[in-house]
Each structure stands twice: as structure tokens, then as C-alpha cells.
């Protein structure tokens, strides 16, 4: 943590999607590292979100807006002149994308392009980390992790929109921010792909931990629609620290790290949805789960894993927690958020994470 503090102290960092689950944790983490945080995002999803309960908006520059609004987005860049941009804003749900495919593409593809254009035009901005997803890969249900050089794709509108965003990022890098011409443009841009991220303060529907907590708090049975799906589970702090390490490397060596990166867990943390729900119930201390899978359910990938060798060997990043530790820390947040100040709860978990 000391190295990150030394680098991020007084850096101006723009986070798109700062009101979201990952964005709120990133805002708190960067604030604790001494950065000046500028957030640009739509309103939070619920009043129980980590962003709301932590009151992080009082400690950062909180701007509400849509990344699809190019004019307003450019104003934020022009006014606050961020050194580093971390683009997290997205339509992030698979099932929602089936009902709203146009919105999903507008946000995930054109929104990302708008961010890249604003970044490109802002002379003060030097580094941009564009967050997509592990679902950007053409999923072949293979038993080994996807590497960064494998084909982009996607069955559903969400996954395919993220694959499309990756193609756009690659195009903008080669066309406008080519590392071979860095002296001319002074920009370094990379994309990052994380696994299934869990942690305290997430209330978005159709995600396993929020679904579990909502059921547990209302004394209802947890219904699991895709129990055998295998995912790379990781605590939210794992990829966020990877993004920050990458951004620092890009700042220091801008032509060496501007490419795609995977941030996932070790292989022992790749497990089924049913197993994660079971561990959540055990840590919560009560509850029941039920298989409600149906042959008529919307298509979702069954098997998905990431190869993180590149981040491990080129960045020196690797996960600090296994699946049991990840779920324990996550459920601990939900058991304490009603009685403990949420910002301090998050800071305590950040300190615990870095102590591992």
C-alpha cells in the first residue's frame, strides 16, 4: 500500500461509474491513497449502495452525468484535467442486456468511445485504464483460462458489447495513441478484464451475493437459477489494486504496458454458483438455497476462467485471498453495514486486505 500511496498522492484521478459497486470501492481506496478523486456517473442504484452509505461523495468531486453525453463528459475533462482516467461506467448485466440491447451497446461501446475521445483531447491526461469484463472473450466453454491474445466475442448482448468495446479500444490505441508515436501524443491506454467480482455494498439484481443477502435479510429461500455455472470469483479489492498497479506502470513506462490485461483469482477460487451461495449461507449463519434452474432460462455461459500469468509476471500482481477469505470478508460487510459506519468499515477491510 505504501508504494501506491507514494504514487497516487495528489494525483488527479477521474473515475467513470464511481457511484457503482466497483467504482465506490475504488473511490474510497484512492481517497485513502491521497488522490484527488473526480467521479462522473449516473445516480447510484439503491440507497443501500456502498456509495450512498459510505458518504464518499462528501470526500471527492462528485459529478453526475452519462458517458453517452459527449458534451458533458468533455466538460469534466476540460474543467478537472485528470492525470489518470479509470473507466468503469457500464451496463453490466447479462440478463438486462436481453431486454435492453440497444442501451447496452450505446453505453458499453459508444460510451467507451466517448471516454477515449475525451481522454485523447485532454492534454493533461496521460493514462487511461478501460475496464471491460472476462465475458469479452469468445467463450468456448474450455477448461483452461483465456489469455489476453484470444479472440473477442460474446453470445449475449452484454458480452458481445464488451467484446466490441475491446475491439474499439484496440483500434483507438493503434490509430490515435500508438505507442510507437508516443512522443507525438503523450497517451497510454490499456484495457482490463476481471472475473466475477464480489464484496460488500453490491445490491444489483441477478448477482449471486446481492440475491443471497436480499433473501437472507427477508428470511426467504435463496433461489439459484444457474447452480452449475463455474466462475472466477474474487473480492472487489483484488482487481482494483491490479488496475492501480497497471496505471502506475503505464505512467512510468507508457509504451510498455498499453495493452489488454486479465485480473482473476487463483484456480482454487474458480467454483460453482451453488458453492458460493452455500459458503455465503454458512458465513451468514442461517438461510436455505434452492435450485430453480430451467431449460427455458436465458443463455448464460456455463464455464469461464481467466489466465492471469501475464499480470503475475509482468506487473508483479497476483490475488491475495482465496475463495473462503473472499466470501468471509464479503459477508462480514453485510453483517455490519447497519451498525457500523460504512466508510470506516470499508477502510478496515482495505487495511485487512493489504495486511494479507
mmCIF file of C-alpha atoms in Angstrom:
data_model
loop_
_atom_site.group_PDB
_atom_site.id
_atom_site.type_symbol
_atom_site.label_atom_id
_atom_site.label_comp_id
_atom_site.label_asym_id
_atom_site.label_seq_id
_atom_site.Cartn_x
_atom_site.Cartn_y
_atom_site.Cartn_z
ATOM 1 C CA UNK A 1 0.000 0.000 0.000
ATOM 2 C CA UNK A 2 2.912 2.358 0.729
ATOM 3 C CA UNK A 3 4.097 2.244 -2.893
ATOM 4 C CA UNK A 4 0.621 3.060 -4.163
ATOM 5 C CA UNK A 5 0.335 5.935 -1.662
ATOM 6 C CA UNK A 6 3.624 7.395 -2.818
ATOM 7 C CA UNK A 7 2.476 7.346 -6.414
ATOM 8 C CA UNK A 8 -1.202 8.387 -6.114
ATOM 9 C CA UNK A 9 -0.787 11.137 -3.522
ATOM 10 C CA UNK A 10 -2.084 14.360 -5.115
ATOM 11 C CA UNK A 11 -2.689 12.688 -8.495
ATOM 12 C CA UNK A 12 -5.937 13.815 -10.163
ATOM 13 C CA UNK A 13 -7.849 10.625 -10.966
ATOM 14 C CA UNK A 14 -11.144 10.533 -12.879
ATOM 15 C CA UNK A 15 -13.379 7.521 -12.272
ATOM 16 C CA UNK A 16 -16.348 6.982 -14.567
ATOM 17 C CA UNK A 17 -19.016 4.887 -12.871
ATOM 18 C CA UNK A 18 -17.899 5.991 -9.396
ATOM 19 C CA UNK A 19 -21.391 5.523 -7.924
ATOM 20 C CA UNK A 20 -21.395 1.821 -8.824
ATOM 21 C CA UNK A 21 -20.218 -1.114 -6.736
ATOM 22 C CA UNK A 22 -16.628 -1.269 -8.026
ATOM 23 C CA UNK A 23 -16.488 2.484 -8.545
ATOM 24 C CA UNK A 24 -17.399 3.265 -4.939
ATOM 25 C CA UNK A 25 -14.720 0.933 -3.576
ATOM 26 C CA UNK A 26 -12.192 2.425 -5.993
ATOM 27 C CA UNK A 27 -13.147 5.944 -4.898
ATOM 28 C CA UNK A 28 -12.621 5.044 -1.226
ATOM 29 C CA UNK A 29 -9.334 3.276 -1.974
ATOM 30 C CA UNK A 30 -7.951 6.195 -3.977
ATOM 31 C CA UNK A 31 -9.078 8.700 -1.359
ATOM 32 C CA UNK A 32 -7.185 6.700 1.266
ATOM 33 C CA UNK A 33 -4.153 6.729 -1.032
ATOM 34 C CA UNK A 34 -4.216 10.529 -1.082
ATOM 35 C CA UNK A 35 -5.505 11.093 -4.624
ATOM 36 C CA UNK A 36 -7.835 13.857 -5.736
ATOM 37 C CA UNK A 37 -10.802 11.822 -6.983
ATOM 38 C CA UNK A 38 -13.212 13.105 -9.616
ATOM 39 C CA UNK A 39 -16.265 10.929 -10.219
ATOM 40 C CA UNK A 40 -18.547 11.049 -13.256
ATOM 41 C CA UNK A 41 -21.557 8.728 -13.204
ATOM 42 C CA UNK A 42 -25.298 8.248 -13.123
ATOM 43 C CA UNK A 43 -27.059 8.128 -9.756
ATOM 44 C CA UNK A 44 -26.445 5.079 -7.542
ATOM 45 C CA UNK A 45 -28.648 2.023 -7.984
ATOM 46 C CA UNK A 46 -30.201 1.964 -4.487
ATOM 47 C CA UNK A 47 -29.989 3.929 -1.228
ATOM 48 C CA UNK A 48 -28.239 0.931 0.340
ATOM 49 C CA UNK A 49 -25.362 1.024 -2.148
ATOM 50 C CA UNK A 50 -21.850 1.282 -0.811
ATOM 51 C CA UNK A 51 -21.532 4.699 -2.483
ATOM 52 C CA UNK A 52 -24.511 6.097 -0.562
ATOM 53 C CA UNK A 53 -23.883 4.516 2.835
ATOM 54 C CA UNK A 54 -20.169 5.342 2.847
ATOM 55 C CA UNK A 55 -20.933 9.009 2.057
ATOM 56 C CA UNK A 56 -17.851 9.012 -0.150
ATOM 57 C CA UNK A 57 -19.470 11.796 -2.234
ATOM 58 C CA UNK A 58 -18.532 14.233 0.570
ATOM 59 C CA UNK A 59 -14.832 13.393 0.197
ATOM 60 C CA UNK A 60 -14.482 13.565 -3.598
ATOM 61 C CA UNK A 61 -15.596 15.696 -6.552
ATOM 62 C CA UNK A 62 -18.952 14.091 -7.358
ATOM 63 C CA UNK A 63 -20.318 14.842 -10.843
ATOM 64 C CA UNK A 64 -23.483 13.174 -12.108
ATOM 65 C CA UNK A 65 -23.728 12.522 -15.826
ATOM 66 C CA UNK A 66 -23.973 9.966 -18.609
ATOM 67 C CA UNK A 67 -20.936 8.791 -20.577
ATOM 68 C CA UNK A 68 -23.199 8.797 -23.636
ATOM 69 C CA UNK A 69 -23.364 12.604 -23.312
ATOM 70 C CA UNK A 70 -20.159 13.597 -25.077
ATOM 71 C CA UNK A 71 -20.502 17.320 -24.381
ATOM 72 C CA UNK A 72 -20.910 16.969 -20.614
ATOM 73 C CA UNK A 73 -18.179 14.339 -20.420
ATOM 74 C CA UNK A 74 -15.731 16.600 -22.269
ATOM 75 C CA UNK A 75 -16.546 19.453 -19.866
ATOM 76 C CA UNK A 76 -15.458 17.277 -16.947
ATOM 77 C CA UNK A 77 -12.123 16.579 -18.618
ATOM 78 C CA UNK A 78 -11.648 20.248 -19.502
ATOM 79 C CA UNK A 79 -12.511 21.509 -16.017
ATOM 80 C CA UNK A 80 -10.755 18.966 -13.790
ATOM 81 C CA UNK A 81 -7.830 17.978 -16.036
ATOM 82 C CA UNK A 82 -7.343 14.414 -14.738
ATOM 83 C CA UNK A 83 -3.879 12.876 -14.846
ATOM 84 C CA UNK A 84 -5.290 9.334 -14.898
ATOM 85 C CA UNK A 85 -8.649 8.005 -16.116
ATOM 86 C CA UNK A 86 -10.215 4.781 -14.827
ATOM 87 C CA UNK A 87 -13.258 3.960 -16.956
ATOM 88 C CA UNK A 88 -15.700 1.719 -15.074
ATOM 89 C CA UNK A 89 -19.095 3.072 -16.194
ATOM 90 C CA UNK A 90 -21.107 0.377 -17.970
ATOM 91 C CA UNK A 91 -24.342 -1.535 -18.383
ATOM 92 C CA UNK A 92 -23.017 -4.579 -16.569
ATOM 93 C CA UNK A 93 -25.831 -7.151 -16.508
ATOM 94 C CA UNK A 94 -26.271 -10.098 -18.856
ATOM 95 C CA UNK A 95 -29.992 -10.626 -18.312
ATOM 96 C CA UNK A 96 -30.765 -6.896 -18.525
ATOM 97 C CA UNK A 97 -28.976 -6.793 -21.889
ATOM 98 C CA UNK A 98 -31.527 -9.186 -23.413
ATOM 99 C CA UNK A 99 -34.318 -6.708 -22.633
ATOM 100 C CA UNK A 100 -32.271 -3.606 -23.428
ATOM 101 C CA UNK A 101 -29.731 -4.477 -26.135
ATOM 102 C CA UNK A 102 -29.601 -1.013 -27.722
ATOM 103 C CA UNK A 103 -28.957 0.719 -24.391
ATOM 104 C CA UNK A 104 -26.320 -1.906 -23.603
ATOM 105 C CA UNK A 105 -24.458 -1.222 -26.851
ATOM 106 C CA UNK A 106 -24.840 2.555 -26.568
ATOM 107 C CA UNK A 107 -23.376 2.548 -23.074
ATOM 108 C CA UNK A 108 -20.681 -0.098 -23.420
ATOM 109 C CA UNK A 109 -19.443 0.677 -26.917
ATOM 110 C CA UNK A 110 -20.241 4.322 -27.698
ATOM 111 C CA UNK A 111 -19.809 5.306 -24.058
ATOM 112 C CA UNK A 112 -16.312 3.834 -24.071
ATOM 113 C CA UNK A 113 -15.520 5.610 -27.327
ATOM 114 C CA UNK A 114 -16.719 8.900 -25.826
ATOM 115 C CA UNK A 115 -14.372 8.410 -22.869
ATOM 116 C CA UNK A 116 -11.452 7.641 -25.183
ATOM 117 C CA UNK A 117 -12.153 10.731 -27.294
ATOM 118 C CA UNK A 118 -12.342 12.988 -24.234
ATOM 119 C CA UNK A 119 -9.127 11.443 -22.939
ATOM 120 C CA UNK A 120 -7.451 11.928 -26.309
ATOM 121 C CA UNK A 121 -8.419 15.616 -26.464
ATOM 122 C CA UNK A 122 -7.372 16.445 -22.888
ATOM 123 C CA UNK A 123 -3.721 17.484 -22.975
ATOM 124 C CA UNK A 124 -3.356 16.943 -19.217
ATOM 125 C CA UNK A 125 -4.433 13.282 -19.230
ATOM 126 C CA UNK A 126 -1.649 10.736 -19.671
ATOM 127 C CA UNK A 127 -3.032 7.306 -18.693
ATOM 128 C CA UNK A 128 -6.407 5.625 -19.277
ATOM 129 C CA UNK A 129 -7.404 2.186 -17.976
ATOM 130 C CA UNK A 130 -10.559 0.938 -19.688
ATOM 131 C CA UNK A 131 -12.453 -1.717 -17.700
ATOM 132 C CA UNK A 132 -14.361 -4.359 -19.668
ATOM 133 C CA UNK A 133 -15.038 -7.922 -18.425
ATOM 134 C CA UNK A 134 -13.905 -11.527 -18.633
ATOM 135 C CA UNK A 135 -17.029 -12.120 -20.728
ATOM 136 C CA UNK A 136 -15.484 -10.183 -23.642
ATOM 137 C CA UNK A 137 -13.817 -13.388 -24.885
ATOM 138 C CA UNK A 138 -15.415 -15.715 -27.395
ATOM 139 C CA UNK A 139 -16.483 -18.331 -24.860
ATOM 140 C CA UNK A 140 -15.756 -21.885 -25.945
ATOM 141 C CA UNK A 141 -16.545 -23.410 -22.536
ATOM 142 C CA UNK A 142 -12.911 -24.532 -22.327
ATOM 143 C CA UNK A 143 -11.257 -25.928 -19.200
ATOM 144 C CA UNK A 144 -8.289 -23.547 -19.279
ATOM 145 C CA UNK A 145 -8.198 -19.806 -18.768
ATOM 146 C CA UNK A 146 -8.493 -17.314 -21.580
ATOM 147 C CA UNK A 147 -5.348 -15.415 -22.420
ATOM 148 C CA UNK A 148 -5.236 -11.752 -23.416
ATOM 149 C CA UNK A 149 -4.467 -12.518 -27.076
ATOM 150 C CA UNK A 150 -7.514 -14.756 -27.622
ATOM 151 C CA UNK A 151 -10.482 -13.783 -29.778
ATOM 152 C CA UNK A 152 -13.114 -11.340 -28.598
ATOM 153 C CA UNK A 153 -16.755 -12.409 -28.910
ATOM 154 C CA UNK A 154 -19.888 -12.894 -26.864
ATOM 155 C CA UNK A 155 -23.196 -14.756 -27.147
ATOM 156 C CA UNK A 156 -25.494 -12.311 -25.337
ATOM 157 C CA UNK A 157 -25.734 -8.524 -25.969
ATOM 158 C CA UNK A 158 -23.785 -7.680 -22.809
ATOM 159 C CA UNK A 159 -20.839 -9.969 -23.557
ATOM 160 C CA UNK A 160 -20.722 -9.033 -27.236
ATOM 161 C CA UNK A 161 -20.905 -5.316 -26.396
ATOM 162 C CA UNK A 162 -17.856 -5.721 -24.181
ATOM 163 C CA UNK A 163 -16.045 -7.659 -26.899
ATOM 164 C CA UNK A 164 -16.905 -4.819 -29.265
ATOM 165 C CA UNK A 165 -15.596 -2.278 -26.755
ATOM 166 C CA UNK A 166 -12.305 -4.187 -26.617
ATOM 167 C CA UNK A 167 -12.022 -4.032 -30.406
ATOM 168 C CA UNK A 168 -12.711 -0.283 -30.303
ATOM 169 C CA UNK A 169 -10.087 0.246 -27.590
ATOM 170 C CA UNK A 170 -7.532 -1.648 -29.654
ATOM 171 C CA UNK A 171 -8.435 0.443 -32.710
ATOM 172 C CA UNK A 172 -8.143 3.766 -30.868
ATOM 173 C CA UNK A 173 -4.800 2.719 -29.404
ATOM 174 C CA UNK A 174 -3.376 1.801 -32.790
ATOM 175 C CA UNK A 175 -4.986 4.658 -34.717
ATOM 176 C CA UNK A 176 -4.648 7.603 -32.332
ATOM 177 C CA UNK A 177 -2.479 6.585 -29.363
ATOM 178 C CA UNK A 178 0.022 4.233 -30.942
ATOM 179 C CA UNK A 179 2.915 3.520 -28.560
ATOM 180 C CA UNK A 180 5.351 3.876 -31.466
ATOM 181 C CA UNK A 181 4.286 7.530 -31.732
ATOM 182 C CA UNK A 182 4.070 8.280 -28.013
ATOM 183 C CA UNK A 183 6.287 11.377 -28.282
ATOM 184 C CA UNK A 184 3.644 12.901 -30.565
ATOM 185 C CA UNK A 185 0.506 12.234 -28.491
ATOM 186 C CA UNK A 186 1.695 11.504 -24.920
ATOM 187 C CA UNK A 187 -1.091 8.988 -24.210
ATOM 188 C CA UNK A 188 -1.066 5.444 -22.819
ATOM 189 C CA UNK A 189 -4.275 3.386 -22.880
ATOM 190 C CA UNK A 190 -4.956 -0.183 -21.720
ATOM 191 C CA UNK A 191 -7.957 -2.458 -21.206
ATOM 192 C CA UNK A 192 -8.531 -4.701 -18.175
ATOM 193 C CA UNK A 193 -10.725 -7.784 -17.767
ATOM 194 C CA UNK A 194 -11.736 -9.076 -14.349
ATOM 195 C CA UNK A 195 -13.621 -12.144 -13.196
ATOM 196 C CA UNK A 196 -16.825 -12.266 -11.126
ATOM 197 C CA UNK A 197 -16.230 -9.596 -8.511
ATOM 198 C CA UNK A 198 -17.946 -9.736 -5.131
ATOM 199 C CA UNK A 199 -17.786 -7.623 -1.991
ATOM 200 C CA UNK A 200 -19.819 -5.525 0.401
ATOM 201 C CA UNK A 201 -22.254 -2.905 -0.804
ATOM 202 C CA UNK A 202 -23.402 -4.535 -4.045
ATOM 203 C CA UNK A 203 -27.202 -4.644 -4.436
ATOM 204 C CA UNK A 204 -27.579 -5.088 -8.201
ATOM 205 C CA UNK A 205 -30.178 -7.700 -9.150
ATOM 206 C CA UNK A 206 -29.225 -11.002 -10.768
ATOM 207 C CA UNK A 207 -25.882 -11.162 -8.972
ATOM 208 C CA UNK A 208 -25.370 -14.071 -6.625
ATOM 209 C CA UNK A 209 -24.233 -12.267 -3.444
ATOM 210 C CA UNK A 210 -26.864 -9.488 -3.593
ATOM 211 C CA UNK A 211 -29.526 -12.114 -4.315
ATOM 212 C CA UNK A 212 -28.338 -14.117 -1.322
ATOM 213 C CA UNK A 213 -28.315 -11.141 1.042
ATOM 214 C CA UNK A 214 -31.745 -9.893 -0.037
ATOM 215 C CA UNK A 215 -33.199 -13.342 0.617
ATOM 216 C CA UNK A 216 -31.352 -13.804 3.907
ATOM 217 C CA UNK A 217 -32.410 -10.417 5.263
ATOM 218 C CA UNK A 218 -36.056 -11.143 4.447
ATOM 219 C CA UNK A 219 -35.912 -14.773 5.695
ATOM 220 C CA UNK A 220 -36.625 -16.166 2.245
ATOM 221 C CA UNK A 221 -35.097 -19.121 0.428
ATOM 222 C CA UNK A 222 -32.246 -18.220 -1.933
ATOM 223 C CA UNK A 223 -33.238 -19.232 -5.464
ATOM 224 C CA UNK A 224 -30.339 -20.249 -7.721
ATOM 225 C CA UNK A 225 -31.131 -20.144 -11.448
ATOM 226 C CA UNK A 226 -27.769 -21.394 -12.772
ATOM 227 C CA UNK A 227 -26.261 -23.509 -9.951
ATOM 228 C CA UNK A 228 -23.628 -25.330 -12.010
ATOM 229 C CA UNK A 229 -22.149 -22.247 -13.685
ATOM 230 C CA UNK A 230 -18.422 -22.021 -12.961
ATOM 231 C CA UNK A 231 -16.938 -18.556 -12.451
ATOM 232 C CA UNK A 232 -13.616 -16.984 -11.350
ATOM 233 C CA UNK A 233 -14.678 -15.375 -8.048
ATOM 234 C CA UNK A 234 -12.625 -12.583 -6.493
ATOM 235 C CA UNK A 235 -13.034 -9.820 -3.928
ATOM 236 C CA UNK A 236 -13.532 -6.365 -5.393
ATOM 237 C CA UNK A 237 -10.227 -5.120 -3.962
ATOM 238 C CA UNK A 238 -8.247 -7.677 -5.961
ATOM 239 C CA UNK A 239 -8.788 -6.303 -9.486
ATOM 240 C CA UNK A 240 -8.951 -2.685 -8.272
ATOM 241 C CA UNK A 241 -5.424 -2.965 -6.908
ATOM 242 C CA UNK A 242 -4.421 -4.548 -10.200
ATOM 243 C CA UNK A 243 -5.863 -1.596 -12.124
ATOM 244 C CA UNK A 244 -3.980 0.853 -9.911
ATOM 245 C CA UNK A 245 -0.706 -1.057 -10.249
ATOM 246 C CA UNK A 246 -1.155 -1.114 -14.011
ATOM 247 C CA UNK A 247 -1.894 2.624 -14.206
ATOM 248 C CA UNK A 248 1.263 3.350 -12.227
ATOM 249 C CA UNK A 249 3.335 1.143 -14.546
ATOM 250 C CA UNK A 250 1.810 2.894 -17.566
ATOM 251 C CA UNK A 251 2.673 6.297 -16.115
ATOM 252 C CA UNK A 252 6.270 5.282 -15.503
ATOM 253 C CA UNK A 253 6.730 3.277 -18.751
ATOM 254 C CA UNK A 254 3.909 4.421 -21.054
ATOM 255 C CA UNK A 255 4.802 2.348 -24.106
ATOM 256 C CA UNK A 256 5.372 -0.997 -22.354
ATOM 257 C CA UNK A 257 2.014 -1.697 -20.677
ATOM 258 C CA UNK A 258 -0.626 -0.204 -23.013
ATOM 259 C CA UNK A 259 -2.426 -3.441 -23.916
ATOM 260 C CA UNK A 260 -5.025 -5.886 -22.565
ATOM 261 C CA UNK A 261 -4.737 -7.457 -19.076
ATOM 262 C CA UNK A 262 -6.559 -10.169 -17.127
ATOM 263 C CA UNK A 263 -7.124 -9.875 -13.366
ATOM 264 C CA UNK A 264 -8.656 -13.027 -11.929
ATOM 265 C CA UNK A 265 -8.306 -15.362 -8.951
ATOM 266 C CA UNK A 266 -6.079 -18.389 -8.492
ATOM 267 C CA UNK A 267 -7.525 -21.643 -9.819
ATOM 268 C CA UNK A 268 -8.743 -22.798 -6.393
ATOM 269 C CA UNK A 269 -11.156 -19.824 -6.314
ATOM 270 C CA UNK A 270 -12.851 -20.897 -9.537
ATOM 271 C CA UNK A 271 -16.053 -22.546 -8.361
ATOM 272 C CA UNK A 272 -19.769 -23.006 -8.997
ATOM 273 C CA UNK A 273 -22.540 -20.546 -8.192
ATOM 274 C CA UNK A 274 -24.085 -23.186 -5.895
ATOM 275 C CA UNK A 275 -20.854 -23.491 -3.901
ATOM 276 C CA UNK A 276 -20.585 -19.717 -3.474
ATOM 277 C CA UNK A 277 -24.197 -19.497 -2.271
ATOM 278 C CA UNK A 278 -23.575 -22.336 0.167
ATOM 279 C CA UNK A 279 -20.492 -20.605 1.597
ATOM 280 C CA UNK A 280 -22.439 -17.337 1.869
ATOM 281 C CA UNK A 281 -25.141 -19.043 3.948
ATOM 282 C CA UNK A 282 -22.525 -20.669 6.174
ATOM 283 C CA UNK A 283 -20.841 -17.324 6.840
ATOM 284 C CA UNK A 284 -24.131 -15.535 7.412
ATOM 285 C CA UNK A 285 -25.167 -18.179 9.929
ATOM 286 C CA UNK A 286 -28.589 -19.032 8.525
ATOM 287 C CA UNK A 287 -30.578 -19.493 5.322
ATOM 288 C CA UNK A 288 -31.536 -22.062 2.701
ATOM 289 C CA UNK A 289 -30.852 -22.356 -1.013
ATOM 290 C CA UNK A 290 -32.966 -23.860 -3.772
ATOM 291 C CA UNK A 291 -32.223 -24.893 -7.353
ATOM 292 C CA UNK A 292 -34.724 -23.143 -9.667
ATOM 293 C CA UNK A 293 -32.859 -23.748 -12.924
ATOM 294 C CA UNK A 294 -34.930 -24.162 -16.053
ATOM 295 C CA UNK A 295 -34.214 -25.348 -19.574
ATOM 296 C CA UNK A 296 -36.050 -22.238 -20.807
ATOM 297 C CA UNK A 297 -33.785 -19.767 -18.998
ATOM 298 C CA UNK A 298 -31.870 -17.147 -20.980
ATOM 299 C CA UNK A 299 -28.458 -18.287 -22.169
ATOM 300 C CA UNK A 300 -25.547 -17.626 -19.810
ATOM 301 C CA UNK A 301 -22.046 -19.069 -20.067
ATOM 302 C CA UNK A 302 -21.531 -22.214 -18.007
ATOM 303 C CA UNK A 303 -17.737 -22.234 -17.761
ATOM 304 C CA UNK A 304 -15.496 -19.184 -17.686
ATOM 305 C CA UNK A 305 -11.907 -18.810 -16.463
ATOM 306 C CA UNK A 306 -9.035 -16.369 -16.926
ATOM 307 C CA UNK A 307 -5.303 -16.927 -17.301
ATOM 308 C CA UNK A 308 -3.572 -14.316 -15.108
ATOM 309 C CA UNK A 309 0.028 -15.288 -15.911
ATOM 310 C CA UNK A 310 0.705 -12.042 -17.749
ATOM 311 C CA UNK A 311 -0.296 -9.801 -14.819
ATOM 312 C CA UNK A 312 1.611 -12.019 -12.409
ATOM 313 C CA UNK A 313 4.886 -11.996 -14.276
ATOM 314 C CA UNK A 314 4.854 -8.579 -15.990
ATOM 315 C CA UNK A 315 3.175 -6.479 -13.288
ATOM 316 C CA UNK A 316 4.022 -8.435 -10.151
ATOM 317 C CA UNK A 317 0.320 -8.639 -9.296
ATOM 318 C CA UNK A 318 -1.490 -11.688 -8.004
ATOM 319 C CA UNK A 319 -4.514 -12.372 -5.766
ATOM 320 C CA UNK A 320 -4.062 -12.106 -2.000
ATOM 321 C CA UNK A 321 -7.199 -14.035 -0.971
ATOM 322 C CA UNK A 322 -8.706 -17.424 -1.670
ATOM 323 C CA UNK A 323 -12.430 -18.041 -2.123
ATOM 324 C CA UNK A 324 -13.140 -18.707 1.566
ATOM 325 C CA UNK A 325 -11.433 -15.467 2.614
ATOM 326 C CA UNK A 326 -13.232 -13.571 -0.146
ATOM 327 C CA UNK A 327 -16.678 -14.742 0.916
ATOM 328 C CA UNK A 328 -15.910 -14.279 4.613
ATOM 329 C CA UNK A 329 -14.888 -10.632 4.075
ATOM 330 C CA UNK A 330 -17.869 -10.003 1.809
ATOM 331 C CA UNK A 331 -20.486 -11.417 4.169
ATOM 332 C CA UNK A 332 -18.818 -9.658 7.095
ATOM 333 C CA UNK A 333 -19.572 -6.317 5.387
ATOM 334 C CA UNK A 334 -23.267 -7.205 5.047
ATOM 335 C CA UNK A 335 -23.450 -8.313 8.677
ATOM 336 C CA UNK A 336 -22.001 -4.994 9.887
ATOM 337 C CA UNK A 337 -23.237 -2.292 7.497
ATOM 338 C CA UNK A 338 -26.358 -1.482 9.552
ATOM 339 C CA UNK A 339 -24.458 -0.882 12.791
ATOM 340 C CA UNK A 340 -21.030 0.373 11.682
ATOM 341 C CA UNK A 341 -20.153 3.489 9.687
ATOM 342 C CA UNK A 342 -19.743 2.166 6.175
ATOM 343 C CA UNK A 343 -16.753 4.266 5.150
ATOM 344 C CA UNK A 344 -14.782 3.063 8.164
ATOM 345 C CA UNK A 345 -15.969 -0.496 7.522
ATOM 346 C CA UNK A 346 -14.559 -0.306 4.002
ATOM 347 C CA UNK A 347 -11.300 1.245 5.217
ATOM 348 C CA UNK A 348 -10.926 -1.521 7.808
ATOM 349 C CA UNK A 349 -11.360 -4.126 5.073
ATOM 350 C CA UNK A 350 -8.879 -2.323 2.828
ATOM 351 C CA UNK A 351 -6.289 -2.363 5.636
ATOM 352 C CA UNK A 352 -7.003 -6.035 6.297
ATOM 353 C CA UNK A 353 -6.593 -6.826 2.595
ATOM 354 C CA UNK A 354 -3.195 -5.122 2.383
ATOM 355 C CA UNK A 355 -2.042 -6.880 5.547
ATOM 356 C CA UNK A 356 -2.502 -10.320 3.954
#
